[in-house]
Amino acid sequence: MFDLRASCILIALGALSGGCSVLSDFASFTVTGRDATAGPDDAERPAPDTGFAPDVAPDVGSDAGFDAGFDAPLDAFADTVVTDTVVTDTVVTDTVVTDTVVTDTVVTDTIVTDTASQCPTGEQRCAGQCINVQTSPQHCGACGNRCAVANAAPACAAGACTISVCNPGFENCDGDPRNGCETDINTSDGNCGGCGVTCALQSASSRCEGGQCRLTQCNSGFRDCDQIARNGCEISVLSNVNHCARCGNACASGPNSAPVCNGGACALTCAQNFGDCNARSEDGCEVNLLTSASHCGRCGNSCGGNQRCSNGSCVSACSTGETDCNGVCANLASNPDHCGACGRACPEVQNGTRNCSSGVCAPRCTNDQTACQTTGGLACVDTARDPNHCGRCDARCPSGQVCANGTCQSCNAPNIVCNQTCVDPRSDNINCGACGTVCNRATCSAGVCLQCTTFATACNGRCVNLLEDHANCGVCGRQCSFNQICATGTCTGCRTGLIACNNTCVDTTTDNANCGRCGRVCGGLQCIRSQCV
């Protein structure tokens, strides 16, 4: 119902300001005459327009005071004829307003234009802000659809929730963003330290702890003798002659024999025609079964009477061309124990064998070596490399030089001379950084002994994971390009719209940790179109 008093107030205010426009839902009308309120001209005033219904109820309380405050000044103005203008209806949302006593203040009405639909193309208004619902994790696909993924920072791509970056210690190994970064790479035996990295050690039981494959127990008959977890229990103590039955228990051997480990017990393998007839490993296979009258042909086979042992058989006399040397028939032209005469034995030869040729001792060397007299006796040496016999016996190279191809030479940098050999101190495990510096259970890299953890490799002086290191991807020194990441040891390019940041392909238009560029963190803000807002 239309309130005439309110219209009069608006008309009066319009007169003061030069005009008044009123939006309403009723037809236009014309009012003439004076205010019905008592005044000096009461007698001349026409009767009130009876075309309007009276107020439903008289104003009371604050409204009554408000009306009285406005009626008095309005009476002072001359009657004005106001013609209403037809106004096109505008949809206005009704709002309940509680009347309030207002101190005399002239308020100018302002027409406010609705801007709800004035968002940029591709965005819509959500919670009073223009939002791209294709990329906003708080309004992904629709207003209020907040993305939440397990163990990861969420992202929104093409209006669908996805993963921005996994939390430390978690990875999205199944490739499904709906269940987030579902794999704990600190404990998963099938994804230990990274997706697809299986925790399985040689001849051992293992489990994944802290992203590292830990050895828990060796299989029966095996031991971890080098204390390097990544190669598991590498030694069979049932057959290894240096670790027989337990780590470090080396089987001893003597002349004419080689040590063996059978089922965790040390034994000897005798050279052909020799036997270990006293069962003592320290003197090796001490009996020549071809000549021993007590062990002729085999241990315990004794020749009786005037017999002797010849070529492993008990015989009564020496054959033609042989000489009886104290019960042994020997060919003095070829027998190294009786070379040229009974009892004249050829000396032992290091790295070679004794040999008697035409009654003269002539050591037999292999691999193009030469028999030279050394401080330790007669030995077969490599005159192409031996600095004490370079090119020939007794030709010694000066200090600081090595023997190469039979010629004394200086080492080429960065190699240095260590123990009369050119070595690279950057990678030599027994001369790491300097001569004699041994890397015990470690690797020499860039002249430094490094003990890398499981699945890490020493590269240029530091331990790296070749599966994910951008500068050493797959092998040491393989550098991935600018917009590539290292994934499982392979340099892989990021798809269109993403760039590589910290070995991860990210969308810098929405990534809170790399907003606009790598490393730019928004903190408590949101990255929208490469800006933290």
XYZ file of C-alpha atoms in Angstrom:
533
model
C 0.000 0.000 0.000
C 1.307 3.418 -0.942
C 2.155 5.807 1.948
C 1.188 9.422 1.027
C 3.347 10.907 3.773
C 6.447 9.204 2.540
C 5.708 10.448 -0.983
C 5.346 13.996 0.263
C 8.663 13.826 2.049
C 10.361 12.566 -1.094
C 8.615 15.304 -3.136
C 9.806 17.971 -0.719
C 13.365 16.670 -0.776
C 13.193 16.568 -4.565
C 12.096 20.210 -4.591
C 15.118 21.157 -2.485
C 17.495 19.302 -4.747
C 15.876 20.321 -8.005
C 14.067 17.101 -8.812
C 13.136 13.629 -7.588
C 12.886 10.259 -9.317
C 11.036 7.490 -7.515
C 11.095 3.803 -8.518
C 7.806 2.113 -7.670
C 5.519 -0.709 -8.645
C 2.347 1.370 -9.142
C 0.861 3.562 -11.920
C 1.529 7.336 -12.183
C -0.752 9.870 -10.463
C -1.046 13.634 -9.808
C -1.424 15.330 -6.388
C -2.387 18.959 -5.933
C -3.034 21.032 -2.835
C -1.333 21.715 0.447
C -0.196 19.519 3.310
C -3.112 18.567 5.527
C -1.098 19.487 8.627
C -2.467 22.510 10.537
C -0.952 25.827 9.544
C -1.677 29.425 8.657
C -3.432 28.561 5.450
C -5.678 25.858 6.848
C -8.825 27.610 5.711
C -7.728 27.765 2.102
C -6.616 24.179 1.772
C -8.843 21.838 -0.300
C -10.045 18.599 1.108
C -7.576 15.746 1.071
C -7.563 13.522 -1.963
C -9.861 10.713 -1.105
C -8.463 8.489 -3.779
C -5.907 7.072 -1.400
C -6.531 4.788 1.480
C -5.356 5.898 4.893
C -2.410 4.240 6.685
C -3.226 0.871 8.109
C -2.239 2.099 11.547
C -1.008 5.415 12.897
C 2.765 5.817 13.293
C 3.929 5.335 16.814
C 7.224 5.302 18.602
C 10.238 6.255 16.511
C 8.183 6.674 13.294
C 5.972 9.265 14.974
C 9.009 11.312 15.990
C 10.533 10.921 12.568
C 7.314 12.186 10.848
C 6.982 15.132 13.168
C 10.558 16.168 12.510
C 10.042 16.201 8.780
C 6.424 17.610 8.574
C 7.278 20.963 10.128
C 9.902 22.048 7.608
C 7.853 20.706 4.760
C 4.951 23.004 5.689
C 7.183 25.985 5.076
C 7.369 25.257 1.392
C 4.732 26.396 -1.087
C 2.472 23.756 -2.526
C 3.972 22.250 -5.605
C 2.301 20.295 -8.323
C 4.234 17.106 -8.924
C 3.523 14.877 -11.818
C 4.657 11.272 -11.494
C 6.437 9.751 -14.437
C 5.923 6.234 -15.625
C 9.056 4.265 -14.707
C 9.925 0.919 -16.134
C 9.768 -1.705 -13.401
C 13.130 -2.923 -12.064
C 13.481 -6.094 -10.076
C 14.521 -5.035 -6.585
C 15.094 -7.455 -3.740
C 12.977 -6.403 -0.723
C 14.952 -5.818 2.453
C 13.465 -5.494 5.920
C 14.764 -2.244 7.442
C 14.323 -1.382 11.080
C 13.262 2.272 11.593
C 15.943 4.325 13.280
C 15.790 7.876 14.675
C 17.961 9.889 12.327
C 19.389 13.315 13.185
C 18.334 15.833 10.561
C 20.520 14.785 7.619
C 19.819 15.258 3.954
C 20.530 11.959 2.202
C 20.916 11.844 -1.545
C 19.655 8.656 -3.134
C 22.314 6.823 -5.251
C 21.453 4.389 -7.971
C 23.739 1.310 -7.652
C 24.343 -0.793 -10.680
C 24.457 -4.565 -10.142
C 27.970 -5.837 -11.049
C 27.397 -9.488 -10.129
C 27.799 -10.607 -13.701
C 30.766 -8.350 -14.594
C 33.599 -10.976 -14.095
C 36.231 -11.481 -16.822
C 35.555 -14.070 -19.466
C 36.151 -17.583 -18.128
C 35.475 -16.588 -14.508
C 32.397 -16.498 -12.321
C 31.570 -14.899 -8.989
C 32.125 -17.154 -5.971
C 31.859 -15.787 -2.416
C 32.066 -12.212 -3.730
C 35.172 -12.797 -5.875
C 35.725 -13.475 -9.551
C 37.122 -17.014 -9.726
C 38.334 -19.240 -12.560
C 36.631 -22.497 -11.567
C 38.816 -24.356 -14.062
C 41.955 -23.751 -11.974
C 40.898 -22.716 -8.448
C 41.440 -25.468 -5.823
C 38.855 -23.704 -3.577
C 36.180 -23.574 -6.295
C 37.107 -26.374 -8.704
C 34.478 -26.910 -11.387
C 31.848 -25.086 -9.305
C 31.678 -22.541 -6.501
C 32.451 -24.047 -3.109
C 33.888 -27.299 -4.505
C 37.123 -27.312 -2.500
C 39.793 -29.813 -3.618
C 41.278 -32.113 -0.984
C 43.727 -34.922 -1.825
C 45.485 -37.272 0.563
C 49.103 -36.506 1.527
C 49.460 -33.708 -1.031
C 48.822 -30.089 -1.892
C 45.729 -29.963 -4.144
C 45.437 -28.331 -7.522
C 42.613 -27.803 -10.032
C 43.067 -28.481 -13.728
C 40.277 -28.162 -16.315
C 37.739 -28.016 -13.503
C 38.863 -31.314 -11.942
C 40.762 -31.805 -8.690
C 44.290 -33.121 -9.068
C 47.657 -33.105 -7.285
C 49.957 -30.087 -7.155
C 52.832 -31.625 -5.174
C 53.058 -34.605 -2.847
C 53.918 -34.136 0.815
C 57.474 -35.170 1.751
C 57.692 -38.949 2.068
C 54.693 -39.653 -0.190
C 54.303 -40.229 -3.921
C 51.455 -40.834 -6.378
C 52.760 -44.209 -7.544
C 49.488 -45.475 -9.062
C 49.051 -42.314 -11.141
C 45.488 -41.799 -9.871
C 44.978 -38.249 -8.478
C 41.693 -39.234 -6.859
C 43.385 -41.072 -4.001
C 46.174 -38.479 -3.737
C 49.749 -39.434 -2.947
C 48.777 -42.830 -1.630
C 52.229 -44.404 -1.270
C 54.482 -43.894 1.762
C 57.904 -44.239 0.128
C 59.527 -44.343 3.568
C 58.008 -47.767 4.315
C 56.801 -49.313 1.043
C 58.943 -52.309 0.055
C 57.768 -51.958 -3.541
C 58.363 -48.209 -3.698
C 61.271 -47.602 -1.314
C 62.568 -44.059 -1.661
C 60.717 -43.640 -4.971
C 57.987 -45.170 -7.113
C 58.945 -48.563 -8.524
C 62.088 -48.908 -6.407
C 61.825 -52.430 -5.017
C 63.491 -53.204 -1.699
C 65.065 -56.611 -2.428
C 68.646 -57.423 -1.398
C 70.838 -60.301 -2.512
C 70.571 -63.475 -0.396
C 68.852 -61.610 2.435
C 65.609 -60.438 3.974
C 65.047 -56.691 3.897
C 62.514 -53.943 4.617
C 62.080 -50.301 3.726
C 62.840 -47.853 6.554
C 63.050 -44.102 6.062
C 63.104 -44.553 2.296
C 66.178 -46.783 2.510
C 66.334 -50.536 1.979
C 67.567 -52.034 5.256
C 69.022 -55.523 5.585
C 67.237 -57.448 8.337
C 68.611 -60.991 8.071
C 70.959 -62.986 5.837
C 69.790 -66.187 4.209
C 71.220 -69.429 5.566
C 74.829 -69.911 4.455
C 75.355 -66.245 3.518
C 76.899 -63.298 5.357
C 77.276 -59.531 4.831
C 81.068 -59.503 5.099
C 81.705 -56.124 3.448
C 79.066 -54.367 5.612
C 77.617 -52.655 2.512
C 73.852 -53.018 2.746
C 73.042 -52.316 -0.905
C 74.675 -55.555 -2.133
C 72.966 -57.655 0.558
C 74.603 -60.779 1.974
C 77.179 -61.159 -0.760
C 79.323 -63.974 0.644
C 78.579 -67.701 0.731
C 80.438 -68.872 3.827
C 79.922 -72.455 2.647
C 82.256 -72.060 -0.355
C 84.268 -68.826 -0.119
C 87.937 -69.560 0.709
C 88.424 -66.064 2.253
C 85.306 -66.306 4.443
C 84.905 -70.000 5.152
C 82.194 -70.659 7.804
C 82.437 -67.020 8.950
C 83.552 -63.624 7.660
C 87.334 -63.187 7.573
C 88.163 -66.884 8.072
C 90.563 -67.455 5.150
C 91.595 -71.002 4.300
C 95.373 -71.482 4.433
C 97.369 -73.309 1.772
C 100.928 -74.476 1.199
C 103.167 -75.656 -1.646
C 101.640 -77.562 -4.544
C 98.093 -76.840 -3.383
C 95.159 -74.471 -3.552
C 92.670 -73.845 -0.720
C 88.990 -74.755 -1.010
C 85.988 -74.291 1.263
C 83.608 -77.223 1.218
C 80.386 -76.790 3.206
C 82.056 -74.251 5.471
C 85.186 -76.389 6.109
C 88.650 -75.558 4.756
C 90.405 -78.175 2.627
C 93.157 -78.401 -0.003
C 93.147 -79.148 -3.688
C 96.514 -80.635 -4.594
C 98.418 -79.934 -7.778
C 98.627 -82.837 -10.197
C 100.785 -85.752 -8.910
C 101.036 -84.284 -5.390
C 99.260 -85.388 -2.238
C 98.527 -84.036 1.265
C 99.517 -87.232 3.008
C 100.010 -85.760 6.520
C 96.681 -83.864 6.485
C 98.367 -80.578 7.458
C 97.328 -77.569 5.410
C 100.299 -75.412 6.406
C 102.802 -77.501 4.394
C 100.384 -77.971 1.515
C 100.559 -81.086 -0.627
C 103.989 -82.131 0.516
C 104.358 -85.512 -1.256
C 105.293 -86.138 -4.873
C 103.229 -89.170 -5.693
C 105.366 -89.924 -8.750
C 108.560 -90.491 -6.776
C 107.749 -91.158 -3.096
C 108.461 -94.765 -2.143
C 106.179 -94.351 0.900
C 103.328 -92.779 -1.099
C 103.799 -94.061 -4.607
C 100.908 -93.047 -6.833
C 98.714 -92.262 -3.789
C 99.078 -91.524 -0.102
C 99.993 -94.645 1.950
C 101.082 -96.793 -1.005
C 104.577 -97.903 0.079
C 107.019 -99.723 -2.227
C 108.584 -102.760 -0.523
C 112.099 -104.310 -0.553
C 114.486 -102.832 -3.086
C 111.734 -101.219 -5.069
C 111.495 -97.576 -5.790
C 108.724 -95.315 -7.003
C 108.985 -94.200 -10.567
C 106.244 -92.185 -12.222
C 103.827 -93.229 -9.510
C 104.583 -96.958 -9.741
C 106.819 -99.185 -7.652
C 109.638 -100.527 -9.865
C 112.928 -102.341 -9.252
C 115.369 -100.437 -11.486
C 115.752 -97.086 -13.255
C 114.753 -96.818 -16.880
C 117.170 -96.078 -19.681
C 118.263 -92.423 -19.581
C 117.569 -92.073 -15.884
C 119.980 -91.953 -12.989
C 119.295 -93.296 -9.532
C 119.575 -90.284 -7.291
C 119.270 -91.543 -3.739
C 116.451 -93.911 -4.662
C 114.945 -91.648 -7.251
C 115.352 -92.295 -10.959
C 115.928 -88.872 -12.434
C 116.564 -87.581 -15.928
C 119.403 -85.188 -15.259
C 118.682 -83.318 -18.496
C 115.170 -82.246 -17.475
C 114.560 -82.910 -13.770
C 114.473 -79.521 -11.893
C 115.409 -81.318 -8.634
C 118.407 -82.976 -10.274
C 119.278 -80.624 -13.106
C 122.594 -81.747 -14.665
C 123.495 -83.734 -11.539
C 121.781 -85.513 -8.651
C 120.731 -83.059 -5.963
C 121.231 -79.936 -8.080
C 117.802 -78.296 -7.735
C 116.662 -75.331 -9.754
C 115.559 -72.371 -7.579
C 111.932 -71.485 -7.015
C 110.614 -68.770 -9.299
C 108.047 -66.182 -8.187
C 105.147 -65.948 -10.633
C 106.662 -68.785 -12.672
C 107.760 -72.416 -12.585
C 111.121 -74.144 -12.196
C 112.454 -75.675 -15.383
C 115.494 -77.712 -16.357
C 116.474 -77.676 -20.020
C 119.427 -79.738 -21.278
C 120.732 -79.976 -17.731
C 120.562 -76.162 -17.180
C 118.041 -74.346 -14.986
C 115.842 -72.146 -17.231
C 112.855 -70.631 -15.347
C 109.593 -70.750 -17.285
C 107.535 -67.534 -17.269
C 104.112 -66.859 -18.758
C 102.376 -63.817 -20.303
C 105.557 -62.493 -21.951
C 107.285 -62.059 -18.595
C 111.018 -62.341 -18.019
C 112.895 -64.063 -15.164
C 114.949 -61.447 -13.315
C 116.826 -61.585 -10.049
C 114.972 -59.494 -7.441
C 115.491 -58.757 -3.756
C 113.131 -61.652 -3.051
C 114.933 -64.050 -5.364
C 114.346 -65.129 -8.925
C 111.006 -63.843 -10.247
C 109.084 -63.505 -13.472
C 108.497 -59.780 -14.060
C 106.696 -57.707 -16.674
C 109.517 -55.651 -18.190
C 106.884 -53.566 -20.014
C 105.595 -52.152 -16.686
C 108.027 -52.999 -13.863
C 109.837 -49.751 -12.857
C 112.728 -51.826 -11.426
C 113.127 -53.838 -14.639
C 111.853 -51.474 -17.331
C 112.553 -52.933 -20.761
C 115.105 -55.393 -19.327
C 116.261 -56.842 -16.016
C 117.705 -54.329 -13.514
C 116.794 -51.223 -15.614
C 115.346 -48.972 -12.864
C 113.217 -45.848 -13.614
C 114.107 -42.551 -11.821
C 111.948 -41.382 -8.909
C 108.736 -39.753 -10.100
C 108.535 -41.841 -13.258
C 106.768 -45.066 -14.174
C 107.466 -47.801 -16.661
C 105.069 -47.827 -19.625
C 105.606 -50.162 -22.587
C 109.171 -50.792 -21.423
C 110.036 -47.072 -21.260
C 110.397 -44.810 -18.219
C 107.851 -41.982 -18.429
C 106.307 -39.223 -16.292
C 102.580 -39.334 -15.446
C 100.132 -37.090 -17.294
C 98.081 -34.725 -15.107
C 95.923 -35.180 -13.155
C 97.532 -38.593 -12.596
C 100.281 -38.926 -10.004
C 102.883 -41.586 -9.242
C 101.942 -43.870 -6.357
C 103.965 -47.029 -5.690
C 105.650 -46.731 -9.083
C 102.283 -46.590 -10.870
C 100.354 -43.711 -12.449
C 97.038 -43.374 -10.629
C 94.134 -40.903 -10.768
C 93.732 -39.610 -7.175
C 90.211 -38.439 -8.039
C 88.885 -41.991 -8.289
C 91.543 -44.454 -7.024
C 90.175 -46.195 -3.917
C 93.657 -46.933 -2.519
C 95.121 -43.537 -3.399
C 92.141 -41.211 -2.938
C 93.253 -37.585 -2.999
C 96.828 -38.636 -2.150
C 99.041 -41.712 -2.314
C 98.177 -44.298 0.320
C 94.757 -42.852 1.282
C 92.570 -45.953 1.241
C 88.777 -45.696 1.071
C 87.717 -48.449 3.451
C 84.198 -49.591 2.536
C 83.714 -46.348 0.651
C 84.059 -44.953 -2.867
C 86.612 -42.401 -4.042
C 84.867 -39.541 -5.864
C 86.561 -36.251 -6.746
C 89.386 -37.211 -4.401
C 87.079 -37.755 -1.399
C 86.092 -41.050 0.242
C 82.281 -41.169 0.291
C 80.067 -43.682 2.087
C 76.796 -43.332 0.206
C 73.557 -44.791 1.526
C 71.566 -47.492 -0.234
C 70.563 -46.534 -3.807
C 72.887 -43.505 -3.747
C 75.930 -43.247 -6.010
C 79.096 -41.187 -5.642
C 79.227 -38.600 -8.431
C 81.787 -35.795 -8.566
C 82.351 -35.710 -4.824
C 78.789 -36.163 -3.581
C 76.235 -38.920 -3.115
C 73.286 -38.671 -5.507
C 70.215 -40.704 -6.412
C 70.649 -41.451 -10.105
C 66.904 -42.108 -10.360
C 65.984 -38.476 -9.710
C 69.094 -36.263 -9.742
C 68.705 -33.549 -12.423
C 72.482 -33.226 -12.904
C 73.209 -36.960 -12.793
C 70.190 -38.671 -14.342
C 70.724 -42.413 -14.759
C 74.529 -42.055 -14.858
C 77.005 -39.619 -13.348
C 77.299 -36.438 -15.382
C 74.110 -36.784 -17.443
C 72.485 -33.318 -17.112
C 68.781 -32.970 -17.925
C 67.854 -29.867 -19.964
C 66.066 -26.787 -18.588
C 62.470 -27.980 -18.916
C 63.102 -31.646 -18.137
C 62.921 -33.667 -14.938
C 64.804 -36.814 -13.974
C 62.288 -39.615 -13.432
C 63.502 -43.177 -12.700
C 66.880 -42.349 -14.226
C 65.512 -40.873 -17.490
C 65.354 -37.201 -18.545
C 61.692 -36.494 -19.301
C 60.211 -33.253 -20.677
C 57.257 -31.551 -19.005
C 53.979 -31.465 -20.953
C 52.759 -28.231 -22.509
C 51.818 -25.609 -19.925
C 54.104 -27.006 -17.201
C 57.720 -26.201 -16.346
C 60.322 -28.103 -14.342
C 60.808 -26.788 -10.803
C 62.933 -28.731 -8.314
C 62.694 -31.850 -10.518
C 58.880 -31.653 -10.645
C 56.640 -30.503 -13.513
C 54.385 -27.738 -12.148
C 51.822 -25.216 -13.403
C 53.241 -21.854 -12.308
C 49.871 -20.195 -12.903
C 48.304 -22.072 -9.959
C 51.133 -23.694 -7.955
C 51.334 -22.083 -4.498
C 54.983 -23.166 -4.111
C 56.050 -21.936 -7.560
C 53.722 -19.050 -8.406
C 54.782 -17.292 -11.615
C 58.267 -18.771 -11.379
C 60.127 -21.594 -9.654
C 60.572 -21.124 -5.916
C 58.088 -18.291 -5.454
C 55.949 -19.377 -2.470
C 52.573 -17.737 -1.831
C 52.543 -18.617 1.860
C 49.006 -18.135 3.143
C 47.854 -16.711 -0.214
C 46.494 -18.471 -3.288
C 48.290 -18.583 -6.651
C 45.866 -17.456 -9.338
C 47.089 -16.728 -12.863
C 50.703 -16.615 -11.703
C 49.955 -14.070 -8.958
C 49.699 -14.600 -5.178
C 46.325 -13.217 -4.160
